[in-house]
Amino acid sequence: MKRVVAFLPMKGNSERVPNKNLKDFSGKPLYHSIMNTLLKSKYIDLVIVNTDSKEIINDINKNFNKKVKIIKRPTELIGDLVSMNKIVDFDINQ
């Protein structure tokens, strides 16, 4: 049986919408709806979250189960001009 891993990159801050992933959306942080959808899928074995945010890390640890692995984003991959390809490449090589 194949193992399916979902990557969910989430930066802490955005130029256009500060802390957008933690903004309230129907009583919960915005990213919860995406995370819950991924975790409910019978096809996904693991969700890997790549983030530079201590707040997101704390929220994940508080609200989600062991099907979630957190990768702390290194300094060289933080910023609005960093290519998502570099972030995904970093995650795959972990």
PDB file of C-alpha atoms in Angstrom:
ATOM      1  CA  MET A   1       0.000   0.000   0.000  1.00  0.00           C
ATOM      2  CA  LYS A   2       1.313   3.430  -0.917  1.00  0.00           C
ATOM      3  CA  ARG A   3       1.871   6.039   1.737  1.00  0.00           C
ATOM      4  CA  VAL A   4       0.416   9.450   0.933  1.00  0.00           C
ATOM      5  CA  VAL A   5       1.874  12.541   2.569  1.00  0.00           C
ATOM      6  CA  ALA A   6       0.324  16.012   2.313  1.00  0.00           C
ATOM      7  CA  PHE A   7       2.528  19.102   2.546  1.00  0.00           C
ATOM      8  CA  LEU A   8       0.989  22.184   4.130  1.00  0.00           C
ATOM      9  CA  PRO A   9       3.370  25.157   4.105  1.00  0.00           C
ATOM     10  CA  MET A  10       2.262  28.020   6.380  1.00  0.00           C
ATOM     11  CA  LYS A  11       4.247  31.127   7.053  1.00  0.00           C
ATOM     12  CA  GLY A  12       3.568  33.158  10.126  1.00  0.00           C
ATOM     13  CA  ASN A  13       3.271  36.529   8.470  1.00  0.00           C
ATOM     14  CA  SER A  14       2.186  37.802   5.112  1.00  0.00           C
ATOM     15  CA  GLU A  15       2.691  41.268   3.681  1.00  0.00           C
ATOM     16  CA  ARG A  16      -0.936  41.533   2.614  1.00  0.00           C
ATOM     17  CA  VAL A  17      -2.681  39.799   5.554  1.00  0.00           C
ATOM     18  CA  PRO A  18      -0.625  39.584   8.766  1.00  0.00           C
ATOM     19  CA  ASN A  19      -1.047  36.238  10.590  1.00  0.00           C
ATOM     20  CA  LYS A  20      -3.565  35.117   7.949  1.00  0.00           C
ATOM     21  CA  ASN A  21      -3.369  31.427   8.866  1.00  0.00           C
ATOM     22  CA  LEU A  22      -4.406  32.210  12.442  1.00  0.00           C
ATOM     23  CA  LYS A  23      -7.232  34.625  11.508  1.00  0.00           C
ATOM     24  CA  ASP A  24     -10.624  33.645  12.906  1.00  0.00           C
ATOM     25  CA  PHE A  25     -12.760  31.738  10.420  1.00  0.00           C
ATOM     26  CA  SER A  26     -16.070  30.513  11.876  1.00  0.00           C
ATOM     27  CA  GLY A  27     -14.630  30.445  15.386  1.00  0.00           C
ATOM     28  CA  LYS A  28     -11.318  28.725  14.595  1.00  0.00           C
ATOM     29  CA  PRO A  29      -8.052  29.683  12.917  1.00  0.00           C
ATOM     30  CA  LEU A  30      -8.346  29.711   9.114  1.00  0.00           C
ATOM     31  CA  TYR A  31      -5.882  26.869   8.567  1.00  0.00           C
ATOM     32  CA  HIS A  32      -7.990  24.499  10.714  1.00  0.00           C
ATOM     33  CA  SER A  33     -10.475  23.984   7.884  1.00  0.00           C
ATOM     34  CA  ILE A  34      -7.685  22.897   5.538  1.00  0.00           C
ATOM     35  CA  MET A  35      -6.008  20.736   8.186  1.00  0.00           C
ATOM     36  CA  ASN A  36      -9.274  19.016   9.142  1.00  0.00           C
ATOM     37  CA  THR A  37     -10.032  18.257   5.496  1.00  0.00           C
ATOM     38  CA  LEU A  38      -6.597  16.696   5.017  1.00  0.00           C
ATOM     39  CA  LEU A  39      -6.829  14.663   8.228  1.00  0.00           C
ATOM     40  CA  LYS A  40     -10.299  13.338   7.360  1.00  0.00           C
ATOM     41  CA  SER A  41      -9.089  11.922   4.055  1.00  0.00           C
ATOM     42  CA  LYS A  42      -8.748   8.151   4.078  1.00  0.00           C
ATOM     43  CA  TYR A  43      -5.963   8.533   1.500  1.00  0.00           C
ATOM     44  CA  ILE A  44      -3.622  10.743   3.528  1.00  0.00           C
ATOM     45  CA  ASP A  45      -1.379   9.034   6.067  1.00  0.00           C
ATOM     46  CA  LEU A  46       0.552  12.086   7.256  1.00  0.00           C
ATOM     47  CA  VAL A  47       0.350  15.876   7.028  1.00  0.00           C
ATOM     48  CA  ILE A  48       3.660  17.737   7.100  1.00  0.00           C
ATOM     49  CA  VAL A  49       3.433  21.386   8.090  1.00  0.00           C
ATOM     50  CA  ASN A  50       6.378  23.606   7.227  1.00  0.00           C
ATOM     51  CA  THR A  51       6.226  26.847   9.209  1.00  0.00           C
ATOM     52  CA  ASP A  52       8.266  29.663  10.682  1.00  0.00           C
ATOM     53  CA  SER A  53       5.591  30.522  13.264  1.00  0.00           C
ATOM     54  CA  LYS A  54       5.795  29.552  16.948  1.00  0.00           C
ATOM     55  CA  GLU A  55       2.083  30.382  17.251  1.00  0.00           C
ATOM     56  CA  ILE A  56       1.157  27.939  14.483  1.00  0.00           C
ATOM     57  CA  ILE A  57       3.390  25.255  16.017  1.00  0.00           C
ATOM     58  CA  ASN A  58       1.749  25.742  19.430  1.00  0.00           C
ATOM     59  CA  ASP A  59      -1.727  25.642  17.904  1.00  0.00           C
ATOM     60  CA  ILE A  60      -0.974  22.444  15.967  1.00  0.00           C
ATOM     61  CA  ASN A  61       0.401  20.757  19.086  1.00  0.00           C
ATOM     62  CA  LYS A  62      -2.700  21.804  21.022  1.00  0.00           C
ATOM     63  CA  ASN A  63      -5.330  20.847  18.435  1.00  0.00           C
ATOM     64  CA  PHE A  64      -4.133  18.056  16.159  1.00  0.00           C
ATOM     65  CA  ASN A  65      -3.090  14.451  16.495  1.00  0.00           C
ATOM     66  CA  LYS A  66       0.009  12.466  15.668  1.00  0.00           C
ATOM     67  CA  LYS A  67      -0.805  12.366  11.940  1.00  0.00           C
ATOM     68  CA  VAL A  68       0.814  15.816  11.775  1.00  0.00           C
ATOM     69  CA  LYS A  69       4.565  16.401  11.606  1.00  0.00           C
ATOM     70  CA  ILE A  70       5.994  19.895  11.988  1.00  0.00           C
ATOM     71  CA  ILE A  71       9.090  21.075  10.162  1.00  0.00           C
ATOM     72  CA  LYS A  72      10.491  24.383  11.354  1.00  0.00           C
ATOM     73  CA  ARG A  73      11.347  26.505   8.351  1.00  0.00           C
ATOM     74  CA  PRO A  74      15.032  27.523   8.323  1.00  0.00           C
ATOM     75  CA  THR A  75      15.943  31.207   8.205  1.00  0.00           C
ATOM     76  CA  GLU A  76      17.101  31.053   4.594  1.00  0.00           C
ATOM     77  CA  LEU A  77      13.599  29.952   3.522  1.00  0.00           C
ATOM     78  CA  ILE A  78      11.692  32.721   5.328  1.00  0.00           C
ATOM     79  CA  GLY A  79      10.283  35.650   3.383  1.00  0.00           C
ATOM     80  CA  ASP A  80       7.791  36.662   0.745  1.00  0.00           C
ATOM     81  CA  LEU A  81      10.283  36.243  -2.101  1.00  0.00           C
ATOM     82  CA  VAL A  82      11.252  32.625  -1.343  1.00  0.00           C
ATOM     83  CA  SER A  83      10.133  30.176  -4.009  1.00  0.00           C
ATOM     84  CA  MET A  84       7.654  27.523  -2.871  1.00  0.00           C
ATOM     85  CA  ASN A  85       9.748  25.056  -4.897  1.00  0.00           C
ATOM     86  CA  LYS A  86      12.653  25.632  -2.477  1.00  0.00           C
ATOM     87  CA  ILE A  87      10.394  25.019   0.515  1.00  0.00           C
ATOM     88  CA  VAL A  88       8.945  21.813  -0.940  1.00  0.00           C
ATOM     89  CA  ASP A  89      12.439  20.629  -1.900  1.00  0.00           C
ATOM     90  CA  PHE A  90      13.607  21.268   1.675  1.00  0.00           C
ATOM     91  CA  ASP A  91      10.645  19.295   3.087  1.00  0.00           C
ATOM     92  CA  ILE A  92      11.161  16.335   0.756  1.00  0.00           C
ATOM     93  CA  ASN A  93      14.791  16.090   1.788  1.00  0.00           C
ATOM     94  CA  GLN A  94      14.044  15.974   5.507  1.00  0.00           C
TER      95      GLN A  94
END
